[in-house]
Structure formats: structure tokens, C-alpha cells
Amino acid sequence: MRFSLSRTMSDLKVYGRSSLRSREGFFFTLVFPVILILLFGAIFSGGGVSQSTVYVQNNDIGPVGAAFVSALNSTSNYCSNSSSAGLCLRLAPTDVNFSQYLSSKSASDGIVIPANFSLAFESGQDVNVTVFGNPSSTTSAVVSGIVAEVVNGFNVRGATGVHHVGIASRTAVSSNYKYIDFLVPGLIGFAALTSPMFAMVNMSSTYRRDKVFKLLSLTPLTKTEWLLSKIIWYVCTTVVSFVLMTAVGVYVFGAHIALNWGIGMFLLLGPFFFVSLGMLVGTVSNTPEAASVVGNLVTFPMMFLSGTFFPVSSMPKYLQAVAHVLPLYYMIDGLNEVMIYGNFEAAYTDMALLLAISVVVFALAVKFFRWRED
Amino acid sequence: MPAIEVSGLKKKYGDIQAVDGTSFSVEEGEVFSLLGPNGAGKTTTIEILEGLRNKDSGTAKVLGLDPWASGYELHKRIGVIPQGFKFLDYPTPKEAISYYGALFGKKVDPDELLRRVILDDASNVWFQNLSGGQKQKLGMALSLVNDPHVIFLDEPTTGLDPQARRAVWEVVRKLKDEGRTVMLTTHYLEEAEELADRVAIMKHGKIVAMGTTEEIESRFGSGQRMVVKGGDDLLKYLRENTRLRVEGGAGEVTIFLRDKADAMAALGAIEESGAAWEDLTVRRDSLEDVFLKLVGESGGVGEGGE
Ligand SMILES: Nc1ncnc2c1ncn2[C@@H]1O[C@H](COP(=O)(O)OP(=O)(O)OP(=O)(O)O)[C@@H](O)[C@H]1O
Ligand SMILES: [Mg+2]
């Protein structure tokens, strides 16, 4: 193996400096992450005006319906506190047609608790809470997510037969999750995906067109060293995005984030994977046009379906199934586990999966990527 | 051992036989120039020798190594300017040279190298903002970073101003003085005459003439020619009244001379024609004349045609 760290570092120095000199490189490394988090943070967790209101119609007169409402309530902010981000829960009268009521309030998000809720719940029968939402709205996804959490909590309690105990602890945990908490890891994943993918796909085709690869092949720099220097660079940019986004998330939107070494693992693995994948995509495509098409085909589903902008658990089941084959999902899922829940055990699986697939893709990229032509 | 040895080299792209059984060898310390029209196969030949392209058949050896199989070893000992040299957009020439120095593990003085190719005035300009000629000069500088034994220059002076071209010539002469081997392609025939010990003229992937420029001129040239400024009336008179081979146009008449008698006959006929004429010169076929004849449409050389 002819590997030289000093050659890798020389290449890194030249590439890093070039990236910062190029407007796009500078923008995507430093400016874009901040814009992203400010934009999405403001849209979805925003102040009074953009605060989304959720109406609840409780048709149940028993204790479980009321407990459910209070559990829901504890996940949302009080509506009067208009400066804080999040959902505002309002009770709807029980004697109206709920969907008409929603339209009369220009609202799309609502929850209906059926009349037999307490009865059915206490006798162990299946009972459904109906969630109204606009499928194209992200707040609806968040609402479904929250309802799912609460329902889940109730079901656990229902199964064990302990009805009232646990509500307090349940609400204590769930009240900590705000949309912004999911947004920060999601957008870090987004940044770890987009800048290396687009840069590598583009580079692999323009370097080939301009014969820069041929030029480099005339020096002792090896393909592995060259690729490694790109990985190191994008690890650096991802760490910078992480710092910027976390700072904005915490100081501007009040996100709750646990800092720990697990985050570092994902900040390493993410760019490792996406640099290799971008290179592989650029390498197997014959023309720059094909590379960009294939690159977009690979990138766009991941950009939106991996839990970047809202939690995967709030997506419909079939989309969740799609998410589970997208590598970015495992990065964001792992980041969620360590940054929000502090659940390292769950993150190990994500780490292992990501590491395995990164090694494979890296090896394929090195194998198929040619400096020179036949 | 010759520095470069090629025999029966072939390379095909799809239906195009780009290199069609060329053979030549270049001695150590020699400056060898490959000439030929666009698409003749010069770049393909050079890229095979640099180990950037695989050959279809034949043998190619540079410094005793197979360029494709032993490219990594060979590249430490050769310098290359690819045709239409392009580099990364953002490094400056100075940074580019330091980068190459680091990759090759050589101590280089960027300023000294940039002075040598007359690029010291733009040593801190981003590559993308360099002029075409300045880019080319950086290519020249980079090809020298690793102190190479053999240097391949593919059209190193295309797009350079006359002063810069002469600077490149100076660099090449110095390389020769230092005992290095240089293989050069160019479309400027005076450049080949100026620099090369030997030249080869390529057409359709085949070498149609090879040797020193004098050898080629005397072997393929048609001897002396008389050129005189004069109009169509002179041309017409010479055609009708002598048995000399005459060509003309654009206010110039060329008379091809086989011997001294032809020269006397030509002079006499010009005088007798009564037409206006001036600026009479007699010269041998230049390399350019031979080149045009060899690669021209008519072919002229049996093996050159298709
Ligand atoms: N990568 C390629 N794929 C297909 N055909 C090619 C390729 N490279 C060169 N050719 C063809 O091979 C022939 C020889 O090309 P080459 O570049 O070797 O010519 P050249 O003598 O260097 O010409 P020029 O003086 O214009 O640089 C040309 O007909 C060209 O179109
Ligand atoms: Mg060429």
C-alpha cells in the first residue's frame, strides 16, 4: 500500500482553500446551514403569527378523554404565550360538525375523541382517536406524531391495566420534545448529505472533462489519498454546520440538545458515506449530464424522506418503509437517538449500519474510479 | 538504451485508427518533435507514452518501463504538459507549484521556477483568472517540479505570445543542455526547426517522414525554387513559353528548379515576358513546404494515404 498522510494533507490544503475561495463552496459550507435552520425553525416553530392551532373535540364524558386532552395539552404551549414556538391546543364545542368547524376557523389540524372513549378504553376494547390534518402541511405531520406518542402512552398503560399512573411521567418526557429538537439533527443530516454529494458528483465529471484527473495521475497522489482528503474536508464542513445549526437551534429557538461523543461518530460517518457515494455516482455515469441526473435521483428522496424536515415516525407507513432503505435515515435516526433521547444503544445499530455501508461504497468508489482511460 | 522506444504501436477509438503502427525511438538527451495535422494521432501517441492511455498493440517503453503497467514509477521520472492544459480553478501558480512539490516530495523554489517560465508577474493570481498563455506557462513550470528525465510537451507554445514562446524555447534548450530528453509536438514548424534534433511527421496515425529537418527537406523536397512577385500575365507567359513547373497566385509566382539550366531559363523567360516583376528570391524547400506536400490532400507519399 503506497499511502502517504502528508500527500493527503497537501491535497486537503489545496482543496479546502479552493472550496472557501469559490463562492458556492463558501455559501454551502457556512451560509446555507444557517439559512436553513433559521428558515425552517421560523416556519415551523415560529412566533405567534405562525403558531399553529390544533382543535380538540372531546365527545367523551369519562375520565380517560379528559386525561387524554391533558396529555395532549402538556405537549403544546399555552396559546397565550405567543412568543414561544409550538402548537396551540384549543377545545372545540361538542355539538358541531367538526370538519365544518375546522373550516370555519380556517384550521386544518384537529383531534376528535369519540364518545365511547373512556368506556372502551377501560374495558380493553379497540377505540380510535381521529386526527384531522392537511397531508401537505408539516404541522399536521407533527400533530400526528404527537397524537401517536400520546396514544402510544395510553396503550401501554391500557395493556398493563394501570390507567392513571404514569401520565405524569409520560407528560414530563413528551413535553420536552419540540419540533425544533427534531429539526436540528435533521438539518445536520441534510447538510452532511447535500454539500458532499453535489460537490463530488460535479467534481467527478468536470475533473474528467478538464483532464484534471489525468494530471493528478501523473503525480504520486493516489486515488485513495485524493478521496480521503475530500472526506476529511467534508467532515470539517459538517462539523462547522453542526456547530452553526446547533447554536442557532439552541439560542434562537430554544432547542434541547444533549452534546456527547455519539454525535461525533455521526459527523464522521455521514460525510464519509456521502463523499464516497457522490464519487461512485459520478464515476459510473458516463457524461456530466448523466451524473447530475443520477445524483439528483439518489439525493432528492433522501433530502426529504429521511427525517430531515420532520420526524419519520410522523410519515405514512409506506413512506416510512421507503425511509428505512435510505442511508441518510440512519444518520438522522442515530443523531436523534443521541441528541434528543441520549439513547446510545439504539444509536449503535445506526452507527454500525452506516459504517458498513460506507466502507462498501468507499471501496466501490475507489475500485471503479479511474484516473486514466483505456 | 534509448529514452523512448516505440514499435508497431496501434490504438483505435471505435472506428478511428488513431495510431496505426508507428515506430520510432528517441535517444537520451535528444529533442524529438512530432509533427502532423490535426487528428494525426500525436496526442494519442504521447498519452500512451505517458501511461495515460493503454495501447491496443505494439510496444512502448519509456526509460525502459512499460508506461501503462509501471505508470506510478514512471511518473516520478517524467514531466508532462497535456495539450490544452487545465488545472484547478483556485490555486495560484505559487500554490500549485508548492502543492506539486509536496506531492512529489521535492524541495522546490516556486519563485525561481516561475521566473524561469516568465510567470513571476502573475504568481499570486488564481488559476481561473490567468490568461491562456499564463496558464500554459504554469503547465510548463509544473512539468518541471519533479526534476524529470524525460519531458513530454504537447503543443506547449500554442496560444503564447512571441516573447513567451521564445521563453519556452529557452527552457527547452536548457533542458537539453542538462541532458534531459524532450518529446514535443507543435504546429509551428519553425519551432521544430529551432529546437528539435529530429522530427517525425505523422499523418493518419502513421509516420510519413522522420529524420533531421535537413534530411527531410532534401529527401522529400523538390530542390530549389525561384519565387518572384508578379501578376497573372507573368504566370501565363511562363506557362506558355517554358517547360518549367510553375505555380502562382496572390501576386506571387513560384518556379520549381531541377538544375542550373532551369534557373537560367527561368531568369531569361521572366526578362522576355515584359511583365512587371520584383523581389526575386531563390530558396530550397523549407520544412513547411515539405510538410504541406506530405500531409496535403494528394498525399504524395504512398504509405500516407488511405
Ligand atoms: N477519447 C477519444 N475518443 C474517440 N476518438 C478520439 C479520442 N481522442 C482522440 N480521438 C480521435 O483520434 C484521432 C487522433 O487524435 P489525436 O488527439 O491523437 O490527434 P492529434 O494529432 O493530437 O491532433 P491535434 O493536432 O489536433 O492535437 C482523431 O481523429 C480524434 O478524433
Ligand atoms: Mg493533439
mmCIF file of C-alpha atoms in Angstrom, chain A residues 2 6-8 10-12 14 17-19 21-24 207 209-212 214-222 225-226 371-374, chain B residues 11 13 43 47 50-54 67-69 71-73 75-76 78 80 82-83 85-88 90-92 95 99-100 102-104 126:
data_model
loop_
_atom_site.group_PDB
_atom_site.id
_atom_site.type_symbol
_atom_site.label_atom_id
_atom_site.label_comp_id
_atom_site.label_asym_id
_atom_site.label_seq_id
_atom_site.Cartn_x
_atom_site.Cartn_y
_atom_site.Cartn_z
ATOM 1 C CA ARG A 2 1.516 3.300 -1.002
ATOM 2 C CA SER A 6 1.416 14.079 4.056
ATOM 3 C CA ARG A 7 0.229 13.872 0.439
ATOM 4 C CA THR A 8 -3.339 13.599 1.685
ATOM 5 C CA SER A 10 -1.251 18.656 0.937
ATOM 6 C CA ASP A 11 -4.243 17.823 -1.207
ATOM 7 C CA LEU A 12 -6.604 18.728 1.624
ATOM 8 C CA VAL A 14 -5.352 22.905 -1.692
ATOM 9 C CA ARG A 17 -8.607 26.616 0.279
ATOM 10 C CA SER A 18 -10.246 26.265 -3.136
ATOM 11 C CA SER A 19 -13.603 25.478 -1.563
ATOM 12 C CA ARG A 21 -12.403 30.704 -2.351
ATOM 13 C CA SER A 22 -15.240 29.509 -4.529
ATOM 14 C CA ARG A 23 -18.482 31.305 -3.842
ATOM 15 C CA GLU A 24 -20.565 28.138 -3.905
ATOM 16 C CA TYR A 207 -12.290 16.891 -13.458
ATOM 17 C CA ARG A 209 -13.705 16.628 -18.733
ATOM 18 C CA ASP A 210 -10.830 19.019 -17.972
ATOM 19 C CA LYS A 211 -8.393 16.111 -17.664
ATOM 20 C CA VAL A 212 -7.517 17.144 -14.126
ATOM 21 C CA LYS A 214 -5.118 12.642 -15.723
ATOM 22 C CA LEU A 215 -2.936 15.443 -14.455
ATOM 23 C CA LEU A 216 -3.189 14.195 -10.887
ATOM 24 C CA SER A 217 -2.452 10.657 -12.021
ATOM 25 C CA LEU A 218 0.921 11.952 -13.216
ATOM 26 C CA THR A 219 1.830 12.774 -9.612
ATOM 27 C CA PRO A 220 2.378 10.308 -6.765
ATOM 28 C CA LEU A 221 -1.024 11.228 -5.289
ATOM 29 C CA THR A 222 -3.200 8.110 -5.200
ATOM 30 C CA GLU A 225 -5.443 9.741 -0.809
ATOM 31 C CA TRP A 226 -7.402 12.083 -3.027
ATOM 32 C CA TRP A 371 -7.690 8.400 -13.127
ATOM 33 C CA ARG A 372 -6.935 7.459 -16.715
ATOM 34 C CA GLU A 373 -8.714 5.859 -19.677
ATOM 35 C CA ASP A 374 -8.048 2.685 -21.578
ATOM 36 C CA LYS B 11 -4.575 2.496 -30.988
ATOM 37 C CA TYR B 13 -11.107 4.605 -30.924
ATOM 38 C CA THR B 43 -1.618 13.358 -28.658
ATOM 39 C CA GLU B 47 -0.571 9.879 -23.958
ATOM 40 C CA GLU B 50 2.896 8.970 -20.573
ATOM 41 C CA GLY B 51 0.911 5.981 -19.353
ATOM 42 C CA LEU B 52 -2.378 7.872 -19.540
ATOM 43 C CA ARG B 53 -3.830 5.616 -22.207
ATOM 44 C CA ASN B 54 -3.493 1.948 -22.919
ATOM 45 C CA PRO B 67 4.146 3.229 -19.283
ATOM 46 C CA TRP B 68 0.753 1.651 -18.644
ATOM 47 C CA ALA B 69 1.860 -1.123 -16.302
ATOM 48 C CA GLY B 71 2.931 4.261 -14.622
ATOM 49 C CA TYR B 72 3.310 5.037 -10.941
ATOM 50 C CA GLU B 73 7.088 4.525 -11.038
ATOM 51 C CA HIS B 75 5.551 9.333 -13.416
ATOM 52 C CA LYS B 76 8.161 10.221 -10.823
ATOM 53 C CA ILE B 78 8.785 12.215 -16.394
ATOM 54 C CA VAL B 80 4.180 16.334 -18.850
ATOM 55 C CA PRO B 82 -1.000 17.884 -21.658
ATOM 56 C CA GLN B 83 -2.497 19.564 -24.695
ATOM 57 C CA PHE B 85 -3.506 22.218 -20.018
ATOM 58 C CA LYS B 86 -6.145 22.955 -17.353
ATOM 59 C CA PHE B 87 -5.735 22.987 -13.597
ATOM 60 C CA LEU B 88 -7.896 23.514 -10.518
ATOM 61 C CA TYR B 90 -8.484 28.452 -7.402
ATOM 62 C CA PRO B 91 -4.852 27.767 -6.549
ATOM 63 C CA THR B 92 -2.344 30.433 -7.577
ATOM 64 C CA GLU B 95 0.456 27.400 -4.505
ATOM 65 C CA TYR B 99 1.408 21.513 -3.995
ATOM 66 C CA TYR B 100 3.237 19.581 -6.694
ATOM 67 C CA ALA B 102 4.722 18.352 -1.702
ATOM 68 C CA LEU B 103 3.148 15.549 -3.747
ATOM 69 C CA PHE B 104 6.480 14.615 -5.296
ATOM 70 C CA TRP B 126 -5.991 32.409 -9.138
#
